[in-house]
Coordinates of C-alpha atoms (C1' of nucleotides) and ligand atoms in Angstrom, one line a residue:
Chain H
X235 CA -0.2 32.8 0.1
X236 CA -2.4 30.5 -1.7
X237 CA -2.3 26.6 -1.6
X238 CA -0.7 26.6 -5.0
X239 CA 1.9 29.0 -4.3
X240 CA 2.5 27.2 -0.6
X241 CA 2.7 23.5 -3.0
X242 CA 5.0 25.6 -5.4
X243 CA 7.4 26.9 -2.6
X244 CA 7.6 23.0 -1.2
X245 CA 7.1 20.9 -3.9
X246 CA 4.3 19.0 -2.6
X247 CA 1.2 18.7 -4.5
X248 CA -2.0 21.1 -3.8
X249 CA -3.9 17.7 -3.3
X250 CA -1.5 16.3 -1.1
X251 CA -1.4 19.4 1.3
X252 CA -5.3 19.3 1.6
X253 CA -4.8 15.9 2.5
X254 CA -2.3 16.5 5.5
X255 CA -5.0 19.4 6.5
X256 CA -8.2 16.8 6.7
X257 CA -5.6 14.3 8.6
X258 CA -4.7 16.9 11.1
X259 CA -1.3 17.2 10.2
X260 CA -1.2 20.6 9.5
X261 CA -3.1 23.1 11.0
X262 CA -6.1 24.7 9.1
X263 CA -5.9 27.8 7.4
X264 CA -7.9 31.1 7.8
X265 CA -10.1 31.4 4.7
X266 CA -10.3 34.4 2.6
X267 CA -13.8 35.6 1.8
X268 CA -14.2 33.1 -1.0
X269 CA -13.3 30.3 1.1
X270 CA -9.5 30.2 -0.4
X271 CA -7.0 28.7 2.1
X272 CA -4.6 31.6 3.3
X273 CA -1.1 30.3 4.5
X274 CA 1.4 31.9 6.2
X275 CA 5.0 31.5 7.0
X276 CA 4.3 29.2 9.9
X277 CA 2.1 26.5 8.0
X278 CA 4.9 26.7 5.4
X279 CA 7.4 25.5 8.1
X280 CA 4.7 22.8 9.3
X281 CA 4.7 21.5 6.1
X282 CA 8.5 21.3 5.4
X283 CA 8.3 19.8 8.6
X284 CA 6.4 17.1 7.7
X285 CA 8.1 16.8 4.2
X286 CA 11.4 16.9 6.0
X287 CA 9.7 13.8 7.8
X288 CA 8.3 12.0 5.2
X289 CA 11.6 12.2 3.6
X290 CA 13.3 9.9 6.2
X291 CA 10.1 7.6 5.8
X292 CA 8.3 8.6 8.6
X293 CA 4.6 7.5 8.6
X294 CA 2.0 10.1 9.0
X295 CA 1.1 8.6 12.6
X296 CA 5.2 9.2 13.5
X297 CA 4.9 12.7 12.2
X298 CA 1.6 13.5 14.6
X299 CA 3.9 12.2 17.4
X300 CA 6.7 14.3 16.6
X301 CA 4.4 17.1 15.9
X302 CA 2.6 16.7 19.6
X303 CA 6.2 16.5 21.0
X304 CA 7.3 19.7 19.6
X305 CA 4.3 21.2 21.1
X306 CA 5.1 20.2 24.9
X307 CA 9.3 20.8 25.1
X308 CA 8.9 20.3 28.8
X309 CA 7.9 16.4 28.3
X310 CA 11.4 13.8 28.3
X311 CA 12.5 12.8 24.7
X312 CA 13.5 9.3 25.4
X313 CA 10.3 8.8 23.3
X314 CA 11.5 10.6 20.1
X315 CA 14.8 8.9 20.6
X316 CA 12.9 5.3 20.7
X317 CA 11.2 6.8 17.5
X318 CA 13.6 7.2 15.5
X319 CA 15.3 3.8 16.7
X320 CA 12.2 1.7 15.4
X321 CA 12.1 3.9 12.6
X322 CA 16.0 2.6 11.9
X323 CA 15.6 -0.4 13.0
X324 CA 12.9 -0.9 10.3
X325 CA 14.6 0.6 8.0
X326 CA 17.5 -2.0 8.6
X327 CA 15.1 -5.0 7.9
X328 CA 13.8 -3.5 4.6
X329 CA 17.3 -3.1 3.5
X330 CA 18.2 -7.1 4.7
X331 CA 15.4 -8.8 2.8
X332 CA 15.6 -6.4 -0.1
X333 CA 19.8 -7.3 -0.9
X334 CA 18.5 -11.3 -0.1
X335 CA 15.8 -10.5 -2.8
X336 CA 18.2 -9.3 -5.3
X337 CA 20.3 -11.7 -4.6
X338 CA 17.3 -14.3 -5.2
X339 CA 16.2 -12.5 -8.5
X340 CA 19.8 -12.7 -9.8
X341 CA 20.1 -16.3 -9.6
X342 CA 16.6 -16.5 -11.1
X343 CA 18.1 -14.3 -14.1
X344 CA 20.8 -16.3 -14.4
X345 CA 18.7 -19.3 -15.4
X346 CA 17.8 -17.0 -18.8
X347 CA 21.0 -16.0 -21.5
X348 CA 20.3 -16.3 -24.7
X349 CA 16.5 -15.2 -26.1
X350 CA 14.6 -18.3 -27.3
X351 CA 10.9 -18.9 -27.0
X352 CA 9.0 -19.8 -23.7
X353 CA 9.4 -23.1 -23.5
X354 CA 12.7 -23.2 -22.9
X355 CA 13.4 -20.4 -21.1
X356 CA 15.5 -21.4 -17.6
X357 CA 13.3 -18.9 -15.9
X358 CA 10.1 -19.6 -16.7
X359 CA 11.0 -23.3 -15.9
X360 CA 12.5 -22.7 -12.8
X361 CA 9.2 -20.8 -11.6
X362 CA 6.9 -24.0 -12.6
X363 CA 9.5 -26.4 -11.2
X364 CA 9.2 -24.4 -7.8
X365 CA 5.5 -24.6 -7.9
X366 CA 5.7 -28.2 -8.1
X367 CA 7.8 -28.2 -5.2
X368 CA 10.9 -28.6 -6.2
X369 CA 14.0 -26.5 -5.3
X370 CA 14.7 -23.7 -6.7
X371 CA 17.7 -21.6 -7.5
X372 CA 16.2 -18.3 -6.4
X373 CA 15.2 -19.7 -2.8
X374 CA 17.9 -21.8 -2.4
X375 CA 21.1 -20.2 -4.0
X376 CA 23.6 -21.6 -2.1
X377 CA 22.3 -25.3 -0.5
X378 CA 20.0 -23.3 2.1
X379 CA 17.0 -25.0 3.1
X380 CA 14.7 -25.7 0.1
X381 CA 11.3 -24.3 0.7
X382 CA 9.3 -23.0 2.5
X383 CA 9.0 -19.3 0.2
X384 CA 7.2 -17.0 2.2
X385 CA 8.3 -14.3 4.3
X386 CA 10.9 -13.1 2.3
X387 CA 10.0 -9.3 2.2
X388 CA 7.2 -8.5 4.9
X389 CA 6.2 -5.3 3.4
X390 CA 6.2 -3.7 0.0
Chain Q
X8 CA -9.8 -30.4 -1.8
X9 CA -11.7 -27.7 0.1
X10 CA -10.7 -24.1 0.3
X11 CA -8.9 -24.4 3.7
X12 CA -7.2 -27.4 3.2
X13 CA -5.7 -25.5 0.4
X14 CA -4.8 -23.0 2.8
X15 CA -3.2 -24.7 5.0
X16 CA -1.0 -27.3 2.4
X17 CA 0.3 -23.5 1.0
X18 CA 0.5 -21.5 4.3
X19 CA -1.6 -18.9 2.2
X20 CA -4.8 -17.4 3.7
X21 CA -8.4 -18.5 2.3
X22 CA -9.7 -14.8 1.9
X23 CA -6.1 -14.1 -0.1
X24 CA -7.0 -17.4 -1.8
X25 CA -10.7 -16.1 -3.1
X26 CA -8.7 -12.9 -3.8
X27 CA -6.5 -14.3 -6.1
X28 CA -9.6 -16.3 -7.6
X29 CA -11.5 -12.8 -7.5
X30 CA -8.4 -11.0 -9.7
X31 CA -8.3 -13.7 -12.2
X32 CA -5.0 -15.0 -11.1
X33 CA -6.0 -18.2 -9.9
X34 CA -8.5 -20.0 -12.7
X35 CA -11.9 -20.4 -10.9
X36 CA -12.2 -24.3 -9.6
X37 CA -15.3 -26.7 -9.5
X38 CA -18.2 -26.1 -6.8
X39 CA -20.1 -28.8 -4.7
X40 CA -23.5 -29.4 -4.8
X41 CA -23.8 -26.9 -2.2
X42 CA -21.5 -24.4 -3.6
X43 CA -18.4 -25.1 -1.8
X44 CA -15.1 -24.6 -3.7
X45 CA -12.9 -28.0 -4.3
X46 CA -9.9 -27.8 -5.7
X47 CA -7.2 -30.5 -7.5
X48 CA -3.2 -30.5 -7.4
X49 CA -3.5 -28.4 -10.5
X50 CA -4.8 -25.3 -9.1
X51 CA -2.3 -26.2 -6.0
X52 CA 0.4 -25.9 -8.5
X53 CA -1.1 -22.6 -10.1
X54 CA -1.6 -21.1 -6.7
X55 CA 2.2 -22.3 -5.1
X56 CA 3.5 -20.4 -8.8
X57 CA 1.6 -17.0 -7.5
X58 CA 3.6 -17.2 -3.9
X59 CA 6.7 -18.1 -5.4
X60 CA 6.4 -15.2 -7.5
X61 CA 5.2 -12.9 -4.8
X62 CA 7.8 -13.7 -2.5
X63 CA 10.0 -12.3 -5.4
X64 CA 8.4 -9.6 -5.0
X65 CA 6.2 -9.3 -8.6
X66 CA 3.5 -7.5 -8.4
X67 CA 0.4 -9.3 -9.5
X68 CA 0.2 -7.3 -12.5
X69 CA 3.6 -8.9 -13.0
X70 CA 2.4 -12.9 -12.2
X71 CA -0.5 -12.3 -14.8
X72 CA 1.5 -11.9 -17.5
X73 CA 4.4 -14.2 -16.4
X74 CA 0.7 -16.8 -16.6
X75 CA 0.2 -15.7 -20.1
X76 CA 3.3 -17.0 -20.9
X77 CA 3.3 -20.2 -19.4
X78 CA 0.2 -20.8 -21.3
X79 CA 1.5 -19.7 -24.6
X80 CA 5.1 -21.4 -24.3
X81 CA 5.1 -20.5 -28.4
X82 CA 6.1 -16.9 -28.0
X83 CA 9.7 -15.4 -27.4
X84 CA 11.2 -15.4 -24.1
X85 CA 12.7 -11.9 -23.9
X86 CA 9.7 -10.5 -22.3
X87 CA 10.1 -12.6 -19.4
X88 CA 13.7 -11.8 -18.8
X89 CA 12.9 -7.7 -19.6
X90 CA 10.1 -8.6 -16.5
X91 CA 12.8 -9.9 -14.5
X92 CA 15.3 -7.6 -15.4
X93 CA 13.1 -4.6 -14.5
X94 CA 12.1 -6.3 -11.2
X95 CA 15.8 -6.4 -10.6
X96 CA 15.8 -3.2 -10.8
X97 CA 13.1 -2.2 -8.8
X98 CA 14.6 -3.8 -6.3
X99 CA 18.1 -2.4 -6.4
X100 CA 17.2 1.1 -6.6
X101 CA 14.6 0.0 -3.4
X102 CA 17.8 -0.8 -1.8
X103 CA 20.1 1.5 -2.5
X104 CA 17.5 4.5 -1.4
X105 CA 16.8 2.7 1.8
X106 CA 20.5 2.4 2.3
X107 CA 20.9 6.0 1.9
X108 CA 17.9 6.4 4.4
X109 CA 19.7 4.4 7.2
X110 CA 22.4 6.8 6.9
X111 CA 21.1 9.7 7.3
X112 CA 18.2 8.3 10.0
X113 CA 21.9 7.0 12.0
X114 CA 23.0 10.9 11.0
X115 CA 19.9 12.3 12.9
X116 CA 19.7 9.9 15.8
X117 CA 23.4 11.0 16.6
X118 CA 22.2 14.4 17.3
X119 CA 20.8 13.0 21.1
X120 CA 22.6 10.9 23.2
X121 CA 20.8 11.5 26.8
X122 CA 17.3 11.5 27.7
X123 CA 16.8 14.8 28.2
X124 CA 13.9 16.8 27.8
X125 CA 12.4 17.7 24.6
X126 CA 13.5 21.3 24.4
X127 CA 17.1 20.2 24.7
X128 CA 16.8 17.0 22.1
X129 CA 19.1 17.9 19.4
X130 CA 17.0 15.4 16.9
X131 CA 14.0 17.6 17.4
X132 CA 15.9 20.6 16.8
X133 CA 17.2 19.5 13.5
X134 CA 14.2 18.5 12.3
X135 CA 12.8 22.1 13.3
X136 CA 15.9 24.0 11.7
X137 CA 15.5 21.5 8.5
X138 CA 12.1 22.7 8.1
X139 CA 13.2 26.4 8.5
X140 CA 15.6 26.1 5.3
X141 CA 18.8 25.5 7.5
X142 CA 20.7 22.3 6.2
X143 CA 20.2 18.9 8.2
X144 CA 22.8 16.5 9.5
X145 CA 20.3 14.1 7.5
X146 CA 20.1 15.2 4.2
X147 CA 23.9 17.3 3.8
X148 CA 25.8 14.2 6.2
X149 CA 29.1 14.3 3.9
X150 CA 28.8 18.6 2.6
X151 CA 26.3 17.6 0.1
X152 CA 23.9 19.9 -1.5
X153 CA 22.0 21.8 1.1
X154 CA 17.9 20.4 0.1
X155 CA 15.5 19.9 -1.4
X156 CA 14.4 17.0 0.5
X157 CA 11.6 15.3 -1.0
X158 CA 12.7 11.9 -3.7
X159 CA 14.9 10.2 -1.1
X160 CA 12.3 7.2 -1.1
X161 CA 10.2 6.4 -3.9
X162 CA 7.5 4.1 -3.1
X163 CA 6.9 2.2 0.2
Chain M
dG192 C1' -18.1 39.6 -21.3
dC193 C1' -15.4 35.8 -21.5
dA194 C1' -11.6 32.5 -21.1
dA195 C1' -7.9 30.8 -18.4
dA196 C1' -6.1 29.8 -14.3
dC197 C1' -7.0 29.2 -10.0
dC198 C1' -9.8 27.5 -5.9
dC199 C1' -13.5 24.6 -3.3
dT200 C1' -15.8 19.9 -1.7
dG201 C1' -16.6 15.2 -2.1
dT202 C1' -15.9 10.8 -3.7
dA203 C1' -13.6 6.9 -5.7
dG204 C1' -9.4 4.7 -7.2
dT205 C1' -4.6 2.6 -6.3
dC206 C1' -2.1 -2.2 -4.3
dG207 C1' -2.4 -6.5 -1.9
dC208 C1' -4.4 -7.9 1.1
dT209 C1' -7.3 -8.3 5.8
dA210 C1' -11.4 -8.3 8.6
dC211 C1' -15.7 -8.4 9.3
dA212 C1' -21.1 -9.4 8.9
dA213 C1' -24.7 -12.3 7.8
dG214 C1' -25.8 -16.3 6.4
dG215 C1' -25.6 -21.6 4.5
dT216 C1' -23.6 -26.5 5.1
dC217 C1' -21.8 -30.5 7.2
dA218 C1' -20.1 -34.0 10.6
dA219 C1' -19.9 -35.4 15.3
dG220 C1' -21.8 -35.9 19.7
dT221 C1' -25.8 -36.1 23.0
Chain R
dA130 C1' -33.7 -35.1 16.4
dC131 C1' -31.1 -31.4 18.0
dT132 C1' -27.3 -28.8 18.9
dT133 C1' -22.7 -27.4 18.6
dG134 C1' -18.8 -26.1 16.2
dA135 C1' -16.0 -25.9 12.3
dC136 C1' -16.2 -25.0 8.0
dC137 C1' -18.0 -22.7 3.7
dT138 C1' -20.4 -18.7 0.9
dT139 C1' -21.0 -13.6 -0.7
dG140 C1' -20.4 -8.9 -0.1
dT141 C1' -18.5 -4.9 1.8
dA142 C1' -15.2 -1.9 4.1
dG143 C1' -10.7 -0.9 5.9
dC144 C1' -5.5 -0.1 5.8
dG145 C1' -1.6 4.0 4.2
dA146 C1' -0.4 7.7 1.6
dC147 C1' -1.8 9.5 -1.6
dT148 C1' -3.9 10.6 -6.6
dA149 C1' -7.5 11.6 -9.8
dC150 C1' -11.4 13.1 -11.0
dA151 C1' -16.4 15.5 -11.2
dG152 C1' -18.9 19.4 -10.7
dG153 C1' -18.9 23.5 -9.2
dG154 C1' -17.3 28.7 -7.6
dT155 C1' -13.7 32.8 -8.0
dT156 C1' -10.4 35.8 -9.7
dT157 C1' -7.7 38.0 -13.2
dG158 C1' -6.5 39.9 -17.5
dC159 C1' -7.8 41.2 -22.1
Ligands
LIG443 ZN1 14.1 -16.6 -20.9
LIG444 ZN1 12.4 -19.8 -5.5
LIG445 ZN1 16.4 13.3 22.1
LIG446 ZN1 17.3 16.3 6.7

DNA sequence: GCAAACCCTGTAGTCGCTACAAGGTCAAGT
DNA sequence: ACTTGACCTTGTAGCGACTACAGGGTTTGC
């Protein structure tokens, strides 16, 4: 099997499967005469492996753990339960400070109904007003503490 | 007002400062004698209008038009509220994909209760049969469709 | 004998920063 | 006058997880 025919049978693109290989996610290929990567039926579980992964928003360093786990069953796996933990617990934050930013954009949207031009649009003025340092709706929906805006989402 | 007073009147890093100078959101201010950049509560304003924004989660891109605007208060305001709206939207698809996530990351950790040893770790194993073609507690947690795996998450 | 469809390597770009390195400037203390 | 230290400057490279070429080689079918 080709790497086209491996990224057809797993949806993940050709570019993207030579990238896992130079990463040392997956294991390199024997080569055909040409040089043409030759997979088999193991790499193709490798990489549905690490799709599988990726899929629950594991990063690449996570899947190399996994991976090296797999490897050695005779090792304890209180480590790939305190994986998976983080990797929920993480999760859990994302999904907090992503419903407050909603929340936040909502009230920001509500400052805008009908269309008119810029200057009078609520949203627009609410953004400036902010800047200036006054309260705004978005950061302080209901009576919270106005300012300071930062850490609202700590990774996008 | 010297670059790190700036700084430290916004909470905002000098390099992200020069950054922002650097990608043209933040207009470039006067220079001492020597070089040094000073800056006036007008570029303060300009700069707290880019962290409000940010921690709204706009993407630059985004805060460079929403600039245009503000300096052309002449035009129509429905582009700002289709921005707004289509950050909203962003954002609620982020969330409900991440939601889904949770669940079926809470799905896989049920699998091991016990530290046991790897070879006996049911999360392993399910992420080893997944990647054989056998359906996962992750994906199929309520008798959904048995795969494909890959758009759970779209960007992260 | 030639075109299309495949494969290869290597490099650079994405986004929003962050972290240097290598140097210049300025105010205070000795 | 000299030194220390805190500040400032530019430029470049790195992060993560890809993505998109450029510039070539190979294989297959007609
Ligand atoms: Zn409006
Ligand atoms: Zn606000
Ligand atoms: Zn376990
Ligand atoms: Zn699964």
């Amino acid at each position: 099997m080709l790497i086209g025919e491996l990224a057809r049978q797993t949806g993940c693109e050709v570019e993207t499967i030579r990238y896992y290989e130079r990463e040392g996610l997956l294991s390199a290929p024997q080569r055909s005469a040409s040089g043409y990567r030759r997979y088999n039926a193991e790499q193709l579980g490798e990489l549905n492996f690490i799709l599988h992964c990726r899929s629950l928003g594991m990063s690449l360093a996570d899947i190399r753990q996994l991976a090296a786990f797999k490897a050695d069953s005779s090792l304890a796996c209180d480590d790939i339960n305190q994986l998976i933990d983080q990797q929920i617990s993480k999760v859990h934050q994302q999904v907090e400070s992503l419903r407050l930013l909603e929340q936040q954009l909502l009230a920001l949207r509500d400052r805008c109904h009908d269309h008119h031009t810029v200057a009078e649009c609520g949203i627009l003025q609410t953004l400036v007003e902010a800047s200036e340092g006054e309260p705004c709706v978005c950061h302080t929906p209901f009576g919270q503490d106005p300012h300071p805006h930062h850490p609202s989402v700590e990774k996008q």
